[in-house]
Coordinates of C-alpha atoms and ligand atoms in Angstrom, one line a residue:
X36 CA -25.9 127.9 42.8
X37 CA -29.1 126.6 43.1
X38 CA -30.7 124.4 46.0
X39 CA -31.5 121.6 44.1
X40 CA -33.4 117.8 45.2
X41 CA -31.7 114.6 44.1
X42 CA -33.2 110.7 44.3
X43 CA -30.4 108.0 46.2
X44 CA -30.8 104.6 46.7
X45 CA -28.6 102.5 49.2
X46 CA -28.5 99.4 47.7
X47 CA -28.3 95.6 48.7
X48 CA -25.0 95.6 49.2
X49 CA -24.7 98.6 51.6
X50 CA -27.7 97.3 53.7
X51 CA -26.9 93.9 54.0
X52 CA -23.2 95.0 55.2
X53 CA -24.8 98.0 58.2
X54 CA -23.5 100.7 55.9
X55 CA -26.4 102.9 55.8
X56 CA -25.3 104.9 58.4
X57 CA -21.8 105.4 56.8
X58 CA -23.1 106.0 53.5
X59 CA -25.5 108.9 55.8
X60 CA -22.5 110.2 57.2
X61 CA -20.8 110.9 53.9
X62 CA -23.9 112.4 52.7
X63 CA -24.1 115.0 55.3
X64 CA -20.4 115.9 55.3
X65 CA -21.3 116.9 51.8
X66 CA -23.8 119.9 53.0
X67 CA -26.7 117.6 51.6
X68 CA -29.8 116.6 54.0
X69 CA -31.2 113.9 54.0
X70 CA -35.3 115.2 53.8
X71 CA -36.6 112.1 53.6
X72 CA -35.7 108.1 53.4
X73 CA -37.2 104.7 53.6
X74 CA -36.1 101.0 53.6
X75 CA -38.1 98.6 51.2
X76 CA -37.6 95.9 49.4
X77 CA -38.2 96.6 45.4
X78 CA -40.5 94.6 43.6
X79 CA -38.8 93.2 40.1
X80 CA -41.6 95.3 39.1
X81 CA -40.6 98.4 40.4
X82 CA -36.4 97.8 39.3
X83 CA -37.6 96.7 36.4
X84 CA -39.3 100.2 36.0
X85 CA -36.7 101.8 37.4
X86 CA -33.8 100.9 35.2
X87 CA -36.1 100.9 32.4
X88 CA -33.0 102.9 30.6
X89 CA -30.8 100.1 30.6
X90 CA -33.3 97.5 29.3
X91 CA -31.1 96.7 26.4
X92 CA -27.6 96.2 28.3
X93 CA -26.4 92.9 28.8
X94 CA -26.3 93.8 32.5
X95 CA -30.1 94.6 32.9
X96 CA -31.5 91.4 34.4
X97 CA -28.4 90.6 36.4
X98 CA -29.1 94.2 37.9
X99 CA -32.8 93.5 38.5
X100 CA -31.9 90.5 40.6
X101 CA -29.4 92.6 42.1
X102 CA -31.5 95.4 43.1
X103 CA -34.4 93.2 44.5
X104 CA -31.7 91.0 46.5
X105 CA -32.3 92.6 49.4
X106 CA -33.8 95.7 51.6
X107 CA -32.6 99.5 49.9
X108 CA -32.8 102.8 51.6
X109 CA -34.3 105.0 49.1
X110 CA -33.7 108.6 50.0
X111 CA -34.1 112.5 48.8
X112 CA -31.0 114.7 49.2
X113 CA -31.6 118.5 49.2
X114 CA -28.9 121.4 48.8
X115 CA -27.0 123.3 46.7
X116 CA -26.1 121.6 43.3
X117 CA -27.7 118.4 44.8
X118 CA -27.7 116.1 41.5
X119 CA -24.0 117.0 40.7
X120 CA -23.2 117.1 44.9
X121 CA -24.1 113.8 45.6
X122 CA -22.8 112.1 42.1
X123 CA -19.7 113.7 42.9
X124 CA -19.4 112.0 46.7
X125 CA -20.7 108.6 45.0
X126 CA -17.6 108.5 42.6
X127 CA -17.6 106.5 39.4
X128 CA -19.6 103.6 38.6
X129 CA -16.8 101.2 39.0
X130 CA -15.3 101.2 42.0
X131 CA -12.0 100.5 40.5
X132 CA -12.3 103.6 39.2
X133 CA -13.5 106.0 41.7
X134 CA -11.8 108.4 43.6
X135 CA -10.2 107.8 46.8
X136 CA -12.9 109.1 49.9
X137 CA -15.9 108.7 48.0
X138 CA -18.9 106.3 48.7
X139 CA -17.9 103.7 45.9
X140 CA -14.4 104.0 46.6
X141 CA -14.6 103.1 50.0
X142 CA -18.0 100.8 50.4
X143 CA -18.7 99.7 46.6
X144 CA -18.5 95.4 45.8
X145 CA -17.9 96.1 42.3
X146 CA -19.3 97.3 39.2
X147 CA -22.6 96.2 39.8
X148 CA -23.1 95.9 43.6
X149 CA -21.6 99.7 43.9
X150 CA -23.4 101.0 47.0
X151 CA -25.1 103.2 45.7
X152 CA -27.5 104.7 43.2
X153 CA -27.6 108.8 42.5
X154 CA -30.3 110.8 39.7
X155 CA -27.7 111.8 36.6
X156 CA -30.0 114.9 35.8
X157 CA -32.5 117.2 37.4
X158 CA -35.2 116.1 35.1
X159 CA -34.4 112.3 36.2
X160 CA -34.4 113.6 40.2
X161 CA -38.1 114.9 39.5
X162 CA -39.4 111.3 38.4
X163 CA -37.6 109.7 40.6
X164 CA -38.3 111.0 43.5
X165 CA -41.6 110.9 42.5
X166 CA -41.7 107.2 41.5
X167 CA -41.1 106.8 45.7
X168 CA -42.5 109.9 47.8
X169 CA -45.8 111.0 46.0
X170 CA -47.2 110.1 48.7
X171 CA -45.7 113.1 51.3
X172 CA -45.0 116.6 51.5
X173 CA -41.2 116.7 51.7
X174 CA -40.0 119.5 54.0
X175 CA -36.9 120.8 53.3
Ligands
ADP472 P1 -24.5 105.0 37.6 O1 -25.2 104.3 38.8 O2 -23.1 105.4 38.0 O3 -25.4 106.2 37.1 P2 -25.3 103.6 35.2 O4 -26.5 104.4 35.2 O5 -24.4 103.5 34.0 O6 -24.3 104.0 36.4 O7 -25.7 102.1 35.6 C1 -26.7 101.8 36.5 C2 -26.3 100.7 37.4 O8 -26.1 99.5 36.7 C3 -24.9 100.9 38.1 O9 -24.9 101.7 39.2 C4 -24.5 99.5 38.4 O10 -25.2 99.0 39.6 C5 -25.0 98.7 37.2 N1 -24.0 98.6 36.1 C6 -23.6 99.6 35.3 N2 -22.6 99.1 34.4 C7 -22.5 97.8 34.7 C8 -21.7 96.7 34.1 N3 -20.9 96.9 33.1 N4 -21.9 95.5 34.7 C9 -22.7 95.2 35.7 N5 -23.5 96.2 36.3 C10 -23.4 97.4 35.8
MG473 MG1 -27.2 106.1 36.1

């Protein structure tokens, strides 16, 4: 298995409610570390950008509100099998259907205001974390 880099984002939801740190803990109990994070609050700009992919879903603009709602914690997770680690530890999209101990499972609002946000490939972890942390030299 390869040591791999994947993008997270804690999302609205999970900052307004403290969660950061629980979402953190999860994370680590995975083997994943955390090699870099900051809070910000997206510009409709930037989620706009960001979920570019889903521009055509009836859910898009609801999402962009969503997203820019409130401070996120936008991270990069680094370890073996990262991308599929840490979408594995998030759980499904909806909550509802998530397994029991994962991040959604336990912390997620709903479909929508789910916690969290993981990369679905390791292309898509490439841009994304460099859509956020161009600007340093992650050490690993
Ligand atoms: P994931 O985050 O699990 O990769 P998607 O890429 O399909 O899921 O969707 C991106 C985000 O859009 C989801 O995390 C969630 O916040 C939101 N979303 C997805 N599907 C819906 C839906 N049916 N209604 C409202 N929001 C949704
Ligand atoms: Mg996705």
């Amino acid at each position: 298995m390869a040591i791999e880099r994947t993008f997270s984002i804690i999302k609205p939801d999970a900052t307004r409610r403290n969660l950061t740190g629980a979402i953190n803990k999860k994370i680590e109990e995975t083997g994943l570390h955390i090699v870099a994070q900051k809070r910000l609050h997206l510009t409709t700009d930037q989620a706009q950008k960001f979920y570019e992919v889903h521009k055509e879903r009836p859910f898009y603009n609801d999402l962009v509100t969503f997203m820019t709602s409130g401070p996120v914690v936008v991270q990069v997770l680094e370890g073996e099998n990262a991308v599929a680690t840490y979408r594995d530890v998030m759980g499904a999209t909806d909550p509802a259907n998530a397994d029991a101990g994962t991040i959604r499972a336990e912390y997620a609002e709903g479909i929508e205001a789910n916690s969290v946000h993981g990369s679905d490939s390791q292309d898509n972890a490439e841009i994304e974390v460099d859509f956020f942390f161009s600007d340093i030299e992650l050490v690993g």
